[in-house]
Short mmCIF file of N, CA, C and O in Angstrom, two decimals:
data_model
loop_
_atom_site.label_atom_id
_atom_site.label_comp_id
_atom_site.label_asym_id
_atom_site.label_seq_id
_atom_site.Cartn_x
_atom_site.Cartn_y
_atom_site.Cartn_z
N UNK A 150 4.25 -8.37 -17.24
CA UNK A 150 3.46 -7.28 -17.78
C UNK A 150 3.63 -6.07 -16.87
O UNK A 150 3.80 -6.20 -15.66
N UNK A 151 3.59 -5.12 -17.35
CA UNK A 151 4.48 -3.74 -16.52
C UNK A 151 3.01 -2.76 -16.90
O UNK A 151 2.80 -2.37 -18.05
N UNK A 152 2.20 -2.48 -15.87
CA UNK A 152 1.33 -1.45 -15.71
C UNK A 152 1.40 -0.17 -16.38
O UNK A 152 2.59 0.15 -16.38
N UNK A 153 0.64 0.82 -17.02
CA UNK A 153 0.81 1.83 -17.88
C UNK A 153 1.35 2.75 -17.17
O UNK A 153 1.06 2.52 -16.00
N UNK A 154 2.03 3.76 -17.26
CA UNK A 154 2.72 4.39 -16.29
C UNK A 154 1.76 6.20 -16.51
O UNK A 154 1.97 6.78 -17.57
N UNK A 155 1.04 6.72 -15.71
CA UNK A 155 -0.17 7.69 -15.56
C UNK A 155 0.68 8.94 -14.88
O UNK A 155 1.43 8.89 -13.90
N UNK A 156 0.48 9.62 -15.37
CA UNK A 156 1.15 11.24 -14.94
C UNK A 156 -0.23 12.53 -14.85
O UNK A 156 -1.39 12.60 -15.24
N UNK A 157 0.22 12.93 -14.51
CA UNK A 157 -0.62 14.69 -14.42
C UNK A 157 -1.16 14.98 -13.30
O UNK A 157 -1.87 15.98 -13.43
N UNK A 158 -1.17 14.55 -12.18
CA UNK A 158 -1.18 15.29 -10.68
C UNK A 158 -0.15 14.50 -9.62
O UNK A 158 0.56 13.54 -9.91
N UNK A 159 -0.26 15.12 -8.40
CA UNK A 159 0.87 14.86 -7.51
C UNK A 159 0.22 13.40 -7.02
O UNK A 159 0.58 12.24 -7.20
N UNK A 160 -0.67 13.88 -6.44
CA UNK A 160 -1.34 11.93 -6.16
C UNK A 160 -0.45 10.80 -6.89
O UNK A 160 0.28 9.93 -6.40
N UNK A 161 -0.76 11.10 -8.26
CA UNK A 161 -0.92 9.88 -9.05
C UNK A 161 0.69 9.93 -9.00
O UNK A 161 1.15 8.98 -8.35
N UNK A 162 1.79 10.95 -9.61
CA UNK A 162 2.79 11.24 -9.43
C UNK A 162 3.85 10.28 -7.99
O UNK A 162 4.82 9.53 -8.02
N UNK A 163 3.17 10.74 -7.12
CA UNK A 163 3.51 9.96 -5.81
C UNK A 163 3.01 8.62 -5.68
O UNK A 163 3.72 7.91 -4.98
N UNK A 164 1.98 8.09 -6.17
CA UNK A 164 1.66 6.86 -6.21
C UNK A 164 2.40 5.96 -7.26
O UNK A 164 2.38 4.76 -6.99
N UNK A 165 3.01 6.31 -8.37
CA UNK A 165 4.14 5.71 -9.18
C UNK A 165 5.11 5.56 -9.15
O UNK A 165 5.66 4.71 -9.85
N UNK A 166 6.20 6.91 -7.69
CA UNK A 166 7.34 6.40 -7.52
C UNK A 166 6.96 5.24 -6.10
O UNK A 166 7.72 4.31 -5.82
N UNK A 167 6.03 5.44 -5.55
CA UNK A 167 5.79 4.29 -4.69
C UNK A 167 5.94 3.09 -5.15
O UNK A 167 6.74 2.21 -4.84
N UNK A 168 5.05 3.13 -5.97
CA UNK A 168 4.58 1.83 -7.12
C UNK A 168 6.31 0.74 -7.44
O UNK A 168 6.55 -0.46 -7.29
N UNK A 169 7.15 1.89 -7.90
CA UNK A 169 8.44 1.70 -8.24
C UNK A 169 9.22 1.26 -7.26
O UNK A 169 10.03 0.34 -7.36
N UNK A 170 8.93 2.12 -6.00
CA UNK A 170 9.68 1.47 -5.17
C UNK A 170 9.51 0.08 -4.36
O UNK A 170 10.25 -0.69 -3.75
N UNK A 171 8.17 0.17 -4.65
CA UNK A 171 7.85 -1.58 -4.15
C UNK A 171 8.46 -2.60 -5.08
O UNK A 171 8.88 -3.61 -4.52
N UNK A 172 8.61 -2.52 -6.37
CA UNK A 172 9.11 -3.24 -7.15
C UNK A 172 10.55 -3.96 -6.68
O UNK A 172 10.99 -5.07 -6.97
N UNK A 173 11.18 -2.77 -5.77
CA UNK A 173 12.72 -2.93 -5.40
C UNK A 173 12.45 -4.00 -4.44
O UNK A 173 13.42 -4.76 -4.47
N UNK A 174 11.53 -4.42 -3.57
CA UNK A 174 10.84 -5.88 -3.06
C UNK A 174 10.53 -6.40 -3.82
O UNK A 174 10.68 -7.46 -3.22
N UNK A 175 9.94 -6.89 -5.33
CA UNK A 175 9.93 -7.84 -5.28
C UNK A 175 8.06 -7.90 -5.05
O UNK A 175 7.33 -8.89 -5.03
N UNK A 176 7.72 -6.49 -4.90
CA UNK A 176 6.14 -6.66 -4.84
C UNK A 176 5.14 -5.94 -6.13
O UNK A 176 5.20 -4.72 -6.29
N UNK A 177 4.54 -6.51 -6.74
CA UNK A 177 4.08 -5.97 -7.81
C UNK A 177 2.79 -5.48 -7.29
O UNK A 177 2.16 -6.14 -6.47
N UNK A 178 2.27 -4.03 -7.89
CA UNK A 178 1.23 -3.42 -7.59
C UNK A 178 0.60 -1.96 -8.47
O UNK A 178 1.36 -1.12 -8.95
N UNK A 179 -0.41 -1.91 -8.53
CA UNK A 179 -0.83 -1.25 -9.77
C UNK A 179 -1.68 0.25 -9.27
O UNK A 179 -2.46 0.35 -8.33
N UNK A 180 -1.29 1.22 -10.13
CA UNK A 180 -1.61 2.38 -9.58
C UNK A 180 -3.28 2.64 -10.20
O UNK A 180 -3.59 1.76 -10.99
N UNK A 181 -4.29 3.60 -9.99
CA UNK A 181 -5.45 3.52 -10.29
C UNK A 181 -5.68 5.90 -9.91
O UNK A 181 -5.07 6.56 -9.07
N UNK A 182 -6.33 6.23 -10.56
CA UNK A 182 -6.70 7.81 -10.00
C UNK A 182 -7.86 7.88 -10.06
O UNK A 182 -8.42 7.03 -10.75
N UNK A 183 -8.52 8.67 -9.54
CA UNK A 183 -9.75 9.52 -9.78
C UNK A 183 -9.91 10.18 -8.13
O UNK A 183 -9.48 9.83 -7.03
N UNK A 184 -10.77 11.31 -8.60
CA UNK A 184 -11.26 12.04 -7.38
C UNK A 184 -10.31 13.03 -7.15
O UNK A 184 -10.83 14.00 -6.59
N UNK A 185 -9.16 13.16 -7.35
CA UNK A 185 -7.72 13.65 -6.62
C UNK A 185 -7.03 13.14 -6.03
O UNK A 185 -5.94 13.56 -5.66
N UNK A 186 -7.71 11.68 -5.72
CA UNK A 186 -6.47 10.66 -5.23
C UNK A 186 -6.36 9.37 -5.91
O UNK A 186 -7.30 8.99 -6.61
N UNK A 187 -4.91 8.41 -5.74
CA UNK A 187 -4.55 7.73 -6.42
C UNK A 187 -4.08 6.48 -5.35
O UNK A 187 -3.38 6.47 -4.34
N UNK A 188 -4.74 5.57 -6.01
CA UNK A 188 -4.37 4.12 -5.30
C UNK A 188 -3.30 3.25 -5.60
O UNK A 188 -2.85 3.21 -6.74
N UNK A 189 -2.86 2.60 -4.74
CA UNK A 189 -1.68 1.81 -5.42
C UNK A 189 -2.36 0.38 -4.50
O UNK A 189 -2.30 0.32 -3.27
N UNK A 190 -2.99 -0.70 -5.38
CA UNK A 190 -3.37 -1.75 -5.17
C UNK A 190 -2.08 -2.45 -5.12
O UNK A 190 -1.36 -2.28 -6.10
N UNK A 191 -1.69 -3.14 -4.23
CA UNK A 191 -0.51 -4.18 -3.84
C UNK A 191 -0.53 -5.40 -3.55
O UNK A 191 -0.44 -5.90 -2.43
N UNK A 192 -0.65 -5.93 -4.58
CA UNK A 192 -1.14 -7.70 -5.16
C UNK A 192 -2.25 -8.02 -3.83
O UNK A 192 -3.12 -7.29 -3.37
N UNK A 193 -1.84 -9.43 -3.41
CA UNK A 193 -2.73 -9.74 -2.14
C UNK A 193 -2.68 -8.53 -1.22
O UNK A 193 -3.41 -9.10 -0.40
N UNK A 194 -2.45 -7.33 -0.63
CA UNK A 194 -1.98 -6.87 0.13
C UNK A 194 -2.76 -6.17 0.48
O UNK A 194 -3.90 -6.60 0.63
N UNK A 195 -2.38 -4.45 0.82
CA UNK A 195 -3.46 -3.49 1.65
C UNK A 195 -3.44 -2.76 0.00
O UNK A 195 -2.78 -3.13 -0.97
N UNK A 196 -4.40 -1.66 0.11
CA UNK A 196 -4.29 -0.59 -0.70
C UNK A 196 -4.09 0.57 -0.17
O UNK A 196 -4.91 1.07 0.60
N UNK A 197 -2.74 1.27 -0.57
CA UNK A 197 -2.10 2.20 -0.43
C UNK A 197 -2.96 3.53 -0.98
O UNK A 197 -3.31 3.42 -2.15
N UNK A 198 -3.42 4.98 -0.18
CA UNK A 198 -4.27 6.08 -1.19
C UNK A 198 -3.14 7.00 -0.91
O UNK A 198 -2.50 6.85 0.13
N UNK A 199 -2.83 7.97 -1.77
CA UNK A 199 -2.30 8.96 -2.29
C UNK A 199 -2.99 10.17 -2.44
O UNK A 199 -3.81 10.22 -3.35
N UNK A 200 -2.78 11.29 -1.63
CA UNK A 200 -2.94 12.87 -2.01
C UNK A 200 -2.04 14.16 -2.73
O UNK A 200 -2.15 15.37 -2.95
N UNK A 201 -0.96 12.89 -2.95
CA UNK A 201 0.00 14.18 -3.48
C UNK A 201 1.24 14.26 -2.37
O UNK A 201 2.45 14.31 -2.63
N UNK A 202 0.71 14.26 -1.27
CA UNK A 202 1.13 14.61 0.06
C UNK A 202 1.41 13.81 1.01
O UNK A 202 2.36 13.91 1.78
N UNK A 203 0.61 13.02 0.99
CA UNK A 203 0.83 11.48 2.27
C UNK A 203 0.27 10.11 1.59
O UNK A 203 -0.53 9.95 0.66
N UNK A 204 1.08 9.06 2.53
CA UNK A 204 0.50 7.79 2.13
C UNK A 204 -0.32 7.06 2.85
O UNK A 204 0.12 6.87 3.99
N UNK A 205 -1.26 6.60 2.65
CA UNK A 205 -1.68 5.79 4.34
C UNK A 205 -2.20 4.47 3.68
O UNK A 205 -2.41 4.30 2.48
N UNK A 206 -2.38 3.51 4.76
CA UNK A 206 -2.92 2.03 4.46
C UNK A 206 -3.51 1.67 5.83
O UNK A 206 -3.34 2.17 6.94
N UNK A 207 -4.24 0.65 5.42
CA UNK A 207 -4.94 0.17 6.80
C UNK A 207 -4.11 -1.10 6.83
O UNK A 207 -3.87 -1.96 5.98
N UNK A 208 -3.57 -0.85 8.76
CA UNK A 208 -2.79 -2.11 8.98
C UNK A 208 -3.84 -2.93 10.14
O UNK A 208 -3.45 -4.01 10.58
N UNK A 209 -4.97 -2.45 10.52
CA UNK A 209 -5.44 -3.15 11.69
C UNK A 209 -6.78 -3.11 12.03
O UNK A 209 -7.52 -2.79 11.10
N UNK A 210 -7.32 -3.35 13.13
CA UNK A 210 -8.88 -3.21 13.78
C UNK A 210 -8.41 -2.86 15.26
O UNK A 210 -7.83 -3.67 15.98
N UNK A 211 -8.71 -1.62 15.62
CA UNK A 211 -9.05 -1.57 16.96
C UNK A 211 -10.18 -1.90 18.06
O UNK A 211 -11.13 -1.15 18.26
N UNK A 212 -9.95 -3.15 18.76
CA UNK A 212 -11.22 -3.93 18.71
C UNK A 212 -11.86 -3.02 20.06
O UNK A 212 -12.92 -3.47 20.49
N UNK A 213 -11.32 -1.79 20.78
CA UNK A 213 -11.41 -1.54 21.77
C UNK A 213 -12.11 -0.52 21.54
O UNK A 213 -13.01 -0.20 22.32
N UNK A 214 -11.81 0.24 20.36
CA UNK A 214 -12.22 1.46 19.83
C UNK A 214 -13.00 1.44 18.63
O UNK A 214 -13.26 2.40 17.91
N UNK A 215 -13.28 0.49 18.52
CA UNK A 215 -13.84 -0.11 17.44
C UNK A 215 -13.93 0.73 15.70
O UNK A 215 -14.76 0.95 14.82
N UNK A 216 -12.78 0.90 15.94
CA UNK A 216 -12.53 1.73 14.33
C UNK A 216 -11.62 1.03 13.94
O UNK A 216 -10.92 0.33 14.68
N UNK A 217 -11.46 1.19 12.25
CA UNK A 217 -9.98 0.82 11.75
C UNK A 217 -8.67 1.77 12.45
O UNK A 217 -8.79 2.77 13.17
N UNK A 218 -7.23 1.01 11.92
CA UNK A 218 -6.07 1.64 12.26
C UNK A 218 -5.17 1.60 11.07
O UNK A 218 -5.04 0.64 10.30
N UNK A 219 -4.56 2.80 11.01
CA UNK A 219 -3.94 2.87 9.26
C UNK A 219 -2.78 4.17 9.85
O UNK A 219 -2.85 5.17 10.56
N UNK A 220 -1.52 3.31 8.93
CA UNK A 220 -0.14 3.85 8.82
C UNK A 220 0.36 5.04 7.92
O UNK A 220 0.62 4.70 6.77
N UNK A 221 0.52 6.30 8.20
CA UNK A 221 1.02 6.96 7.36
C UNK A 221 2.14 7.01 7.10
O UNK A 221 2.90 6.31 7.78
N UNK A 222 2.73 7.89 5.93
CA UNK A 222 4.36 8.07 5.41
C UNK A 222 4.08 9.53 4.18
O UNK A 222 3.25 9.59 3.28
N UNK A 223 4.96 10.40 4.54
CA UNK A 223 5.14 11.43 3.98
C UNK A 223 5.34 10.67 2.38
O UNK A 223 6.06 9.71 2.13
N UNK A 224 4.15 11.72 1.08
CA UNK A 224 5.05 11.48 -0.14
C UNK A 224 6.05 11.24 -0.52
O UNK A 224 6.22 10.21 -1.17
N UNK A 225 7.34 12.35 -0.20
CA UNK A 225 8.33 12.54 -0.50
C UNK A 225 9.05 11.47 0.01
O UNK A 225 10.22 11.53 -0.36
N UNK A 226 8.71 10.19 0.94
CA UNK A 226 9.56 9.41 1.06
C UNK A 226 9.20 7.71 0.47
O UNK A 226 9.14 6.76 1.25
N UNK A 227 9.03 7.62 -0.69
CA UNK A 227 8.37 6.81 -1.16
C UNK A 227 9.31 5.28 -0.82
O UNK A 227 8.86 4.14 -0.69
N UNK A 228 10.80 5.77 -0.73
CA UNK A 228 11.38 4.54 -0.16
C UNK A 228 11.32 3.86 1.22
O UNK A 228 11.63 2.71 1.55
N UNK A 229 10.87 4.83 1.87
CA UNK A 229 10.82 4.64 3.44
C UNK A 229 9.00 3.67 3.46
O UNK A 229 8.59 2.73 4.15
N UNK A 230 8.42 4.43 2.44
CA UNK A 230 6.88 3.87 2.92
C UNK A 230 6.60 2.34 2.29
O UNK A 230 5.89 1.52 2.88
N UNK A 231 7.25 2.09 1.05
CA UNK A 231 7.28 0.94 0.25
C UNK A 231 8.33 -0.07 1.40
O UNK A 231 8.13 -1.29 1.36
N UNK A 232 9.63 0.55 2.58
CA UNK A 232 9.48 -0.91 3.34
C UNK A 232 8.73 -0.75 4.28
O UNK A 232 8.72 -1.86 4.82
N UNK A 233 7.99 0.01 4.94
CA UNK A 233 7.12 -0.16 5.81
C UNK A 233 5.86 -1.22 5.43
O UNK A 233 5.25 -1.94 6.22
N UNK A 234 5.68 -1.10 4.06
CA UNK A 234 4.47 -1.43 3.22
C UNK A 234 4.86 -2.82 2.88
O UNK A 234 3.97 -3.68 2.90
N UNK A 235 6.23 -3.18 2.54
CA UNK A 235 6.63 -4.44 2.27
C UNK A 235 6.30 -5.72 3.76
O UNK A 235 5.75 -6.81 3.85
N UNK A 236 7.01 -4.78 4.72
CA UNK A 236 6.80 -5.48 6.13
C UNK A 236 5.17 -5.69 6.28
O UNK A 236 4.68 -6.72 6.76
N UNK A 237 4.45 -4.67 5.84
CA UNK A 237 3.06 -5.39 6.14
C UNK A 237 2.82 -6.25 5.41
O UNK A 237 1.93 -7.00 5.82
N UNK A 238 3.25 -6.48 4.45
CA UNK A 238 2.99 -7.25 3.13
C UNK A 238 3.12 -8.51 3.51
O UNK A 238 2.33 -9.42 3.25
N UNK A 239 4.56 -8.62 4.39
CA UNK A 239 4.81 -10.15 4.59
C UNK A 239 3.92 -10.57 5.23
O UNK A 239 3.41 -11.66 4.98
N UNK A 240 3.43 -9.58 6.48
CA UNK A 240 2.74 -10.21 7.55
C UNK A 240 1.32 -10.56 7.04
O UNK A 240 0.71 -11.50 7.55
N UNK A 241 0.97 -10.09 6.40
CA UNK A 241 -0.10 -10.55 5.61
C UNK A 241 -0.54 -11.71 4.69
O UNK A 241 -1.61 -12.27 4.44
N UNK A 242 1.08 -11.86 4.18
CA UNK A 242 1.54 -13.03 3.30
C UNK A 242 1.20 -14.44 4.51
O UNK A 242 0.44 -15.40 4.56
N UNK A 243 2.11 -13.91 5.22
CA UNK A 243 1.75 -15.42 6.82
C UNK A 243 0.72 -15.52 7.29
O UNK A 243 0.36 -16.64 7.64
N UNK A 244 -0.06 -14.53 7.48
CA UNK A 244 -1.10 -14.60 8.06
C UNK A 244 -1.97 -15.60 7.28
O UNK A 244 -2.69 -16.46 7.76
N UNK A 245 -1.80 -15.36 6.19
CA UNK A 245 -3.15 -15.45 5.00
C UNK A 245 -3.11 -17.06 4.63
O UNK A 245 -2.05 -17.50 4.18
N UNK A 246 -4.40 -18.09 4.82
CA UNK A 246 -4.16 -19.68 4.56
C UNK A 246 -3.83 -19.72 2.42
O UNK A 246 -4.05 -18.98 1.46
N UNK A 247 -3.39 -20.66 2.58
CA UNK A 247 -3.14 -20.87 1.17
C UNK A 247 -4.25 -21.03 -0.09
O UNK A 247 -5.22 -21.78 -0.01
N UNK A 248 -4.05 -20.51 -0.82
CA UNK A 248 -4.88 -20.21 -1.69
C UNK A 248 -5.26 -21.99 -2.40
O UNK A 248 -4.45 -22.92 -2.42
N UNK A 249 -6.80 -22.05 -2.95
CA UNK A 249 -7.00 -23.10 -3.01
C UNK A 249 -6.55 -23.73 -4.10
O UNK A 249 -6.78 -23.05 -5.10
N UNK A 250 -5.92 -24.90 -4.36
CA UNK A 250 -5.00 -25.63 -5.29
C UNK A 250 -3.19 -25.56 -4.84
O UNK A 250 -2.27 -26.30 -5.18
N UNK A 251 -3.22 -24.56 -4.10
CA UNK A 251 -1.84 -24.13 -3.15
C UNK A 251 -1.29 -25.66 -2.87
O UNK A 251 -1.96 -26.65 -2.56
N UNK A 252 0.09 -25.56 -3.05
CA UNK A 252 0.51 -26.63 -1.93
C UNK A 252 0.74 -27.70 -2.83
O UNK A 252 0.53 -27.52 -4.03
N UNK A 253 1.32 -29.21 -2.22
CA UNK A 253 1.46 -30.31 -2.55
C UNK A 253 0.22 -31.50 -2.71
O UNK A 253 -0.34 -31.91 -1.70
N UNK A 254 -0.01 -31.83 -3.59
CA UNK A 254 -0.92 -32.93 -3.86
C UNK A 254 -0.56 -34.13 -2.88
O UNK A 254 0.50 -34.65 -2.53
N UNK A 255 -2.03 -34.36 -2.57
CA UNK A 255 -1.69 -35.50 -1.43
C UNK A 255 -1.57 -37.32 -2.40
O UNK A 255 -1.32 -38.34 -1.76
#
């Protein structure tokens, strides 16, 4: 099933060739707008926000500074940010215990 494809600002605009370029992994993920910015939910993964202009995601916890930590990537490079975004993806994929029914029957 292939997500509706949403046009009429740069956000959303930039959040669909993202969208596209994750696909080239192998990662399916669905775009969403309002406000002026546009999300690109990425299956189990982070959620990607969109201004038109930049991408960012939260990759971490700074336990020292006690705030979140989140990766940017210029719009215009939607291929560069979808593998940055893929690499978190995996690590997230490993990190994460198996979903319940997962796996081999004992």
């Amino acid at each position: 099933m292939t997500a509706p494809v949403m046009y009429g600002s740069a956000a959303v605009d930039a959040a669909e060739r993202l969208r596209e370029a994750l696909a080239g992994y192998e990662i399916s993920a669905d775009v969403h707008d309002g406000y002026g910015l546009a999300l690109v939910s990425v299956g189990a993964g982070p959620v990607v926000w969109s201004n038109g202009e930049r991408f960012w995601w939260h990759t971490g916890w700074n336990a020292e500074r006690r705030r979140a930590v989140y990766a940017s990537q210029e719009a215009t490079e939607p291929g560069r940010a979808a593998r940055r975004i893929a690499f978190h993806h995996a690590r997230l994929c490993e990190a994460a215990p198996p979903a319940p029914g997962a796996g081999s029957p004992l």
